[in-house]
mmCIF file of C-alpha atoms in Angstrom:
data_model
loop_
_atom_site.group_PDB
_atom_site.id
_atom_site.type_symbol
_atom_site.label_atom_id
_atom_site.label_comp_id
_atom_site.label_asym_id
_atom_site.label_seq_id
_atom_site.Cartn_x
_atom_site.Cartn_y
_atom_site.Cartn_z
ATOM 1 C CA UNK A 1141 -100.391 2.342 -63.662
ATOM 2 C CA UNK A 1142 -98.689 2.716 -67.000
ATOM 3 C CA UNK A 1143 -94.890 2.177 -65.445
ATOM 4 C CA UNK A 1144 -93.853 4.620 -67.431
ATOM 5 C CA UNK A 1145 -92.161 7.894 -66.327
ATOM 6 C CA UNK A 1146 -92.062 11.217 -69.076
ATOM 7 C CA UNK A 1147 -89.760 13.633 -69.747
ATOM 8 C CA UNK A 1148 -92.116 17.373 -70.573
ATOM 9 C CA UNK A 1149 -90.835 20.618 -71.869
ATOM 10 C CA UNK A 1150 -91.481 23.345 -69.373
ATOM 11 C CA UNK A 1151 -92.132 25.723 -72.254
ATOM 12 C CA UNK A 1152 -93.676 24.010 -74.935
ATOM 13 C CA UNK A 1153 -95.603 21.680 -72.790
ATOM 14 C CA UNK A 1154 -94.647 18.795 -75.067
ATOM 15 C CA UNK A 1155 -93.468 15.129 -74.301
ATOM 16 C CA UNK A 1156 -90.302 14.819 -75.189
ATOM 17 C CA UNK A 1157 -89.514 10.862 -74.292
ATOM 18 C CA UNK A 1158 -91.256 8.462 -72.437
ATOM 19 C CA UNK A 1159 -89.195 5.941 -69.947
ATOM 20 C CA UNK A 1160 -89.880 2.833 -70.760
ATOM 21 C CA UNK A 1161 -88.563 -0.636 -69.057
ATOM 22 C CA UNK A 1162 -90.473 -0.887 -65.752
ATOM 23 C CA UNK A 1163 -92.119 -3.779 -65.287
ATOM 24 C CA UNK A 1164 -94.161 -2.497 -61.955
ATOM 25 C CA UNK A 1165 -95.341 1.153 -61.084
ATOM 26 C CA UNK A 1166 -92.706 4.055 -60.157
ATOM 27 C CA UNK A 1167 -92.741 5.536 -57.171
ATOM 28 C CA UNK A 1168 -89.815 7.697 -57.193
ATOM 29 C CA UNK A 1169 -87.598 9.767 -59.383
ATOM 30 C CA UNK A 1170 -85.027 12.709 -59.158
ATOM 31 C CA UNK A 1171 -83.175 15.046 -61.395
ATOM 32 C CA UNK A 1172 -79.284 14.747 -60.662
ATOM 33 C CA UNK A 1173 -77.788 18.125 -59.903
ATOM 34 C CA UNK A 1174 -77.047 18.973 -64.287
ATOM 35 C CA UNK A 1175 -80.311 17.927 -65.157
ATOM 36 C CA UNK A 1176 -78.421 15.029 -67.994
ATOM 37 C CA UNK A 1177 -79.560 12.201 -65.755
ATOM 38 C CA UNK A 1178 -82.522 11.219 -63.901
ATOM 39 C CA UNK A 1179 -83.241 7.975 -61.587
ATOM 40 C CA UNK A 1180 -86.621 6.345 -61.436
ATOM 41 C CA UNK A 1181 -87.343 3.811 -58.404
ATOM 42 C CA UNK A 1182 -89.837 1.003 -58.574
ATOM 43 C CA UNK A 1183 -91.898 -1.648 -57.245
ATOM 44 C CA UNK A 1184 -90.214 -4.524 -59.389
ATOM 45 C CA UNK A 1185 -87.361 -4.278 -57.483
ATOM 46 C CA UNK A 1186 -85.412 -2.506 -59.680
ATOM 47 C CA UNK A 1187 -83.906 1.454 -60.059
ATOM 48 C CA UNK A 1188 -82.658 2.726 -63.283
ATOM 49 C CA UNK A 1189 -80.841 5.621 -64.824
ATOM 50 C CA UNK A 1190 -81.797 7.428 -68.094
ATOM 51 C CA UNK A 1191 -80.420 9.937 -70.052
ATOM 52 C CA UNK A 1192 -82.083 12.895 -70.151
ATOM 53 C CA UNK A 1193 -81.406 14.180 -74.018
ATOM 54 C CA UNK A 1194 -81.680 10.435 -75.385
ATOM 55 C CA UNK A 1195 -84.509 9.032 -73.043
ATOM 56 C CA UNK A 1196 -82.738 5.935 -73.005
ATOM 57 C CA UNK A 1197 -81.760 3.910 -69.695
ATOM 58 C CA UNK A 1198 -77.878 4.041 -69.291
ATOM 59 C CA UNK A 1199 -78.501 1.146 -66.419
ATOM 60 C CA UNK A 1200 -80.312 -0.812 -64.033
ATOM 61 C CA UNK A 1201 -79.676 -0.921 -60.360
ATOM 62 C CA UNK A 1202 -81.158 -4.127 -59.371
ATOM 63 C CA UNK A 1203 -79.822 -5.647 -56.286
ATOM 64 C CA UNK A 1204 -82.593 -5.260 -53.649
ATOM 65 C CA UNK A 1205 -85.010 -8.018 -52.696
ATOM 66 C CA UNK A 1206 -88.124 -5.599 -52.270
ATOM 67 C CA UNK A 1207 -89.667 -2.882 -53.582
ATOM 68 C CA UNK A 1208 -87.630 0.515 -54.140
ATOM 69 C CA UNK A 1209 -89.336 3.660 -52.535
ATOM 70 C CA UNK A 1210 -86.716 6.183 -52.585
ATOM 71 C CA UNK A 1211 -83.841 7.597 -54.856
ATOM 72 C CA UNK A 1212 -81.521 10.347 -54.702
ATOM 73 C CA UNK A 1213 -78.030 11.269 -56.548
ATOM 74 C CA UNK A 1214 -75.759 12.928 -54.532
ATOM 75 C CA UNK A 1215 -74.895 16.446 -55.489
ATOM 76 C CA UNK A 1216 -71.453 15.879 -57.673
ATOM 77 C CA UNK A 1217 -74.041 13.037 -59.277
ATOM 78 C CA UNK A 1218 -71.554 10.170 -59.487
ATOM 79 C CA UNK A 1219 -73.104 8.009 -56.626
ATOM 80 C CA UNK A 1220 -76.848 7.520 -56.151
ATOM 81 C CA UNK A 1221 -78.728 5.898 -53.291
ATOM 82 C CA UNK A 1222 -81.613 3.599 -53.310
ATOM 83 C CA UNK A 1223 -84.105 2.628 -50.243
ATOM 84 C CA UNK A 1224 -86.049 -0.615 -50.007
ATOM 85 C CA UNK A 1225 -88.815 -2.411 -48.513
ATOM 86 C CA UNK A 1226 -86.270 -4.983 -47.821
ATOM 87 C CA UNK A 1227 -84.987 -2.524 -45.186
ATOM 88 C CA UNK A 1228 -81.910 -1.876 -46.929
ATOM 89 C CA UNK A 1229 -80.148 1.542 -48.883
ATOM 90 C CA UNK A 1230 -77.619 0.525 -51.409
ATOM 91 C CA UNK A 1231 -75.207 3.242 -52.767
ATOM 92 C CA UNK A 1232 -74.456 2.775 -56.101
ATOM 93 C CA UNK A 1233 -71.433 4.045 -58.523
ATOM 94 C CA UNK A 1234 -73.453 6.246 -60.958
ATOM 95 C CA UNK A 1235 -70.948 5.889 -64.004
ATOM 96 C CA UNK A 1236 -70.447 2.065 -63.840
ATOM 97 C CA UNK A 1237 -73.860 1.022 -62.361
ATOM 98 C CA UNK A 1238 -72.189 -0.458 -59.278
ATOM 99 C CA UNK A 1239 -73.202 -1.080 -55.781
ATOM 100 C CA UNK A 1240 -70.638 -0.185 -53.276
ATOM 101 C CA UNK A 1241 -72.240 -0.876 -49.936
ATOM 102 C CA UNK A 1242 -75.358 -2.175 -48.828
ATOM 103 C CA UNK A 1243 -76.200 -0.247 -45.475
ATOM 104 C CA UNK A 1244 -78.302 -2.318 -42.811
ATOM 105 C CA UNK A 1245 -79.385 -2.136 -39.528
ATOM 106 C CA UNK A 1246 -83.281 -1.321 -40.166
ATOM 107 C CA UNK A 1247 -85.565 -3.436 -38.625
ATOM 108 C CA UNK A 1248 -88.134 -2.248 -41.230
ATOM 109 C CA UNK A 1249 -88.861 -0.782 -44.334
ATOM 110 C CA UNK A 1250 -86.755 2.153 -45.643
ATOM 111 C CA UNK A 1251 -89.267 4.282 -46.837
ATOM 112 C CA UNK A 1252 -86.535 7.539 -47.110
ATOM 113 C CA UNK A 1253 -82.994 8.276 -47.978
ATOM 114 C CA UNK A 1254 -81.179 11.725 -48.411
ATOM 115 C CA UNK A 1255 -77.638 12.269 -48.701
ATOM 116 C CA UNK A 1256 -76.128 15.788 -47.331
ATOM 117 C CA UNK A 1257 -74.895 18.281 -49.538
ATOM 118 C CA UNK A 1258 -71.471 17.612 -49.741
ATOM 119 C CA UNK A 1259 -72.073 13.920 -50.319
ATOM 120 C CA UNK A 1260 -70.056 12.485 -47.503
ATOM 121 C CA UNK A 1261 -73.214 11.757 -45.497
ATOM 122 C CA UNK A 1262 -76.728 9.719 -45.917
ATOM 123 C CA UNK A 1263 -79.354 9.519 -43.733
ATOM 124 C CA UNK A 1264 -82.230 7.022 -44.000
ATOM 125 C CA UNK A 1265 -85.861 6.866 -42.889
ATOM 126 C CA UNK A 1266 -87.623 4.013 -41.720
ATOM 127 C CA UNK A 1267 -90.720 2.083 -40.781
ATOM 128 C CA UNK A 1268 -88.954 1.003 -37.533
ATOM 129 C CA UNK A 1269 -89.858 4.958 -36.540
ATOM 130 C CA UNK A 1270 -85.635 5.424 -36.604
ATOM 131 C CA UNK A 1271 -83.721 7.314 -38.871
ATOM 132 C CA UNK A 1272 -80.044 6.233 -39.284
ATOM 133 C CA UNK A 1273 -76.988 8.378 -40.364
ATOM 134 C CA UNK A 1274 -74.210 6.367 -42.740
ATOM 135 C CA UNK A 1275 -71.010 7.598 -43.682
ATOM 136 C CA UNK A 1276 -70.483 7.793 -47.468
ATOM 137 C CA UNK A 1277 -67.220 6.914 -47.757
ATOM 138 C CA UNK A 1278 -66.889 3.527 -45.456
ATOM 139 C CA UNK A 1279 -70.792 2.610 -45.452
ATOM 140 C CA UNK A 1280 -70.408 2.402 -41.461
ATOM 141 C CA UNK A 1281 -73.332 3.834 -39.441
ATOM 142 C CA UNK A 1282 -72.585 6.990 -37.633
ATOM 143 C CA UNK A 1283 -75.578 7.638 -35.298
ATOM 144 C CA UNK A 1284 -79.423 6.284 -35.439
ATOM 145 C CA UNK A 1285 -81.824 8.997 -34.427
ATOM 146 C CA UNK A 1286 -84.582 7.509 -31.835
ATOM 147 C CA UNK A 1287 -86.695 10.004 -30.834
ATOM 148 C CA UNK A 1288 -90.326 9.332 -33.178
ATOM 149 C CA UNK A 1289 -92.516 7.117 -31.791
ATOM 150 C CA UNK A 1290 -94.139 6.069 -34.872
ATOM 151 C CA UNK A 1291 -92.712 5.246 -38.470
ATOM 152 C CA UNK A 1292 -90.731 8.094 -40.367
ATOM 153 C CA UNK A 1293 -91.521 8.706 -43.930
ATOM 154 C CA UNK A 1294 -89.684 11.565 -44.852
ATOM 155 C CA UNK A 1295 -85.997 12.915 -43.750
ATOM 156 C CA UNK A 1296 -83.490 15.479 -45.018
ATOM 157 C CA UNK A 1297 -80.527 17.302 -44.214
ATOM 158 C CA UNK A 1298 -80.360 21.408 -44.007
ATOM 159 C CA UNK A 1299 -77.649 22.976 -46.754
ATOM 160 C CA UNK A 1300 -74.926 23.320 -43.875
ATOM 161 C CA UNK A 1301 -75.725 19.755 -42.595
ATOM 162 C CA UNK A 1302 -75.890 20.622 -39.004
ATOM 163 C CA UNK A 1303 -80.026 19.978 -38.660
ATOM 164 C CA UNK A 1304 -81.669 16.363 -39.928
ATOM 165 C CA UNK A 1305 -85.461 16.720 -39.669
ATOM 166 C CA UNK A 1306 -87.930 13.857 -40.152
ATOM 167 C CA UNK A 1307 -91.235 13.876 -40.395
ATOM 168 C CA UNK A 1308 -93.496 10.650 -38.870
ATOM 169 C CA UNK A 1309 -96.973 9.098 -38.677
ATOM 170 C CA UNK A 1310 -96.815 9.923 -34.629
ATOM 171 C CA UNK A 1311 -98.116 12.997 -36.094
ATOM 172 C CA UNK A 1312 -94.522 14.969 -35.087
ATOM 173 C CA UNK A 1313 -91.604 16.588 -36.977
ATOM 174 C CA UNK A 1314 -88.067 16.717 -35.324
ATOM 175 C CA UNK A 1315 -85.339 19.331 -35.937
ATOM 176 C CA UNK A 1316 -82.764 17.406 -34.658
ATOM 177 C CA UNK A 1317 -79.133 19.328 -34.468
ATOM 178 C CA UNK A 1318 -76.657 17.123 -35.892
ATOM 179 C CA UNK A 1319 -73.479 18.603 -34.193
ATOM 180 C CA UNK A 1320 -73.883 16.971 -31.305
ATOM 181 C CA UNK A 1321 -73.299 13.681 -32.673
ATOM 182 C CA UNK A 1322 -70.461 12.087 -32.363
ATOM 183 C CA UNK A 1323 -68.252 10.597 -34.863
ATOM 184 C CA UNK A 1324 -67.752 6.743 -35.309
ATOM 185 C CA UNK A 1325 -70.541 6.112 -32.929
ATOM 186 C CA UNK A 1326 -72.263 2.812 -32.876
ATOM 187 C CA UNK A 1327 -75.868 3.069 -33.046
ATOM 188 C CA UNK A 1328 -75.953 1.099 -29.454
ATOM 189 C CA UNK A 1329 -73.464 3.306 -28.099
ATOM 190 C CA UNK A 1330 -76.000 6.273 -28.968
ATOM 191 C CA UNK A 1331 -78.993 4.715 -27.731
ATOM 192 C CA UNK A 1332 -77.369 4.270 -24.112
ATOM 193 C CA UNK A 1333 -75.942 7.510 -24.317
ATOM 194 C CA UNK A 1334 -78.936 9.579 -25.032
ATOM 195 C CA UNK A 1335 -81.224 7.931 -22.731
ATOM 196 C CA UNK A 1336 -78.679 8.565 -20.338
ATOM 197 C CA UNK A 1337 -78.479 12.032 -20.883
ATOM 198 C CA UNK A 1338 -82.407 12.242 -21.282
ATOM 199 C CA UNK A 1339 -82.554 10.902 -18.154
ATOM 200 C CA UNK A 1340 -80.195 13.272 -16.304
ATOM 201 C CA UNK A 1341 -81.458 16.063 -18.342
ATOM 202 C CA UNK A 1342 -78.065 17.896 -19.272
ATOM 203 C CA UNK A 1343 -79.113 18.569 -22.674
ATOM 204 C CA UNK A 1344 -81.544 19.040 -25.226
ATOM 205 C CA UNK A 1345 -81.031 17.284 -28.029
ATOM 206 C CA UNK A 1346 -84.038 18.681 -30.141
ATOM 207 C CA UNK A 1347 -84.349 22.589 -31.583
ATOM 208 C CA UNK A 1348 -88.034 21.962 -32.396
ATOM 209 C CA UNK A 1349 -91.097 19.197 -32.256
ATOM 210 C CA UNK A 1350 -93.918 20.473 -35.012
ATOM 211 C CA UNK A 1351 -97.281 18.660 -33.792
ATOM 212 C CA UNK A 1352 -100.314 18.667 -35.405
ATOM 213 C CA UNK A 1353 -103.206 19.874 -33.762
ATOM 214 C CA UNK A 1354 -105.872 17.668 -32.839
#
């Protein structure tokens, strides 16, 4: 691993600037939404932000206690969220380099985070084989999603962000309809709710389960 991440032209096929300043191998990176910024994530702890024309790093997230596997900027690209082995998300204030909330309530690594498309939502993947929905704007949790039965390693919203679907080792994705969630729910209140319901059957909570043949 060269910890290095490169900017290519599509046409030319050329380097244009190499990223230079991690100290450990990166293992995620994303575009923000006018292609002047990108994020890298890596496994010394640390995200940073670069600008795209320049190649240089405009800032260094460093706050978490583990390794980084995940990164995303939200779509108006002034916040930008991080997950951690430390089985935390931070979301961070893009222009000054900020963190505004550290989200817990993992019991294991964060291996995925995704914000919604208007922003005001993130939801987070874990190890702990839960995903957990966070509110943007207070860095409360919303809703944890309980249904996998083995670790989740990828999650995302649809455009409209009515549908989360997640995608585990159990071998399973769920298309799980968001609108049925409610609103300033704690995560313990959900639990006992839905395996209420489950039990009495009144509802279905999932549209789809995608299994892989054995």
């Amino acid at each position: 691993m060269d910890n290095t991440a490169k900017i290519w032209d599509v046409e030319t096929g050329t380097e244009q600037h190499t990223l230079l300043g991690h100290t450990a191998e990166i293992v995620s990176l994303n575009f923000n939404t006018f292609g002047d910024m990108i994020i890298t994530g890596s496994f010394d702890h640390t995200a940073k932000l670069w600008d795209v024309r320049s190649g240089r790093c405009v800032s260094t997230l460093q706050s978490h206690r583990g390794e980084i596997s995940s990164t995303q900027f939200n779509y108006a690209s002034d916040l930008c969220i991080t997950g951690s082995i430390d089985r935390t998300c931070k979301v961070w204030n893009v222009k000054s380099g900020q963190c505004i909330y550290t989200l817990r309530g993992h019991t294991d690594e964060v291996l995925d985070v995704a914000f919604n498309v208007s922003g005001s939502q993130l939801v987070s993947a874990s190890a702990d084989a839960t995903a957990r929905v966070y509110s943007t704007s207070t860095g409360n949790c919303i809703s944890s999603l309980i249904e996998h039965e083995g670790e989740i390693s990828k999650v995302q919203f649809n455009p409209q962000g009515t549908k989360i679907i997640s995608a585990s080792s159990d071998k399973t994705c769920k298309a799980v309809s968001y609108t049925h969630l409610r609103a300033h729910e704690t995560p313990e209140h959900l639990v006992c709710r839905l395996l209420l319901e489950k039990k009495k059957k009144k509802h279905k909570k999932f549209i789809y389960t995608i299994r892989q043949e054995e």
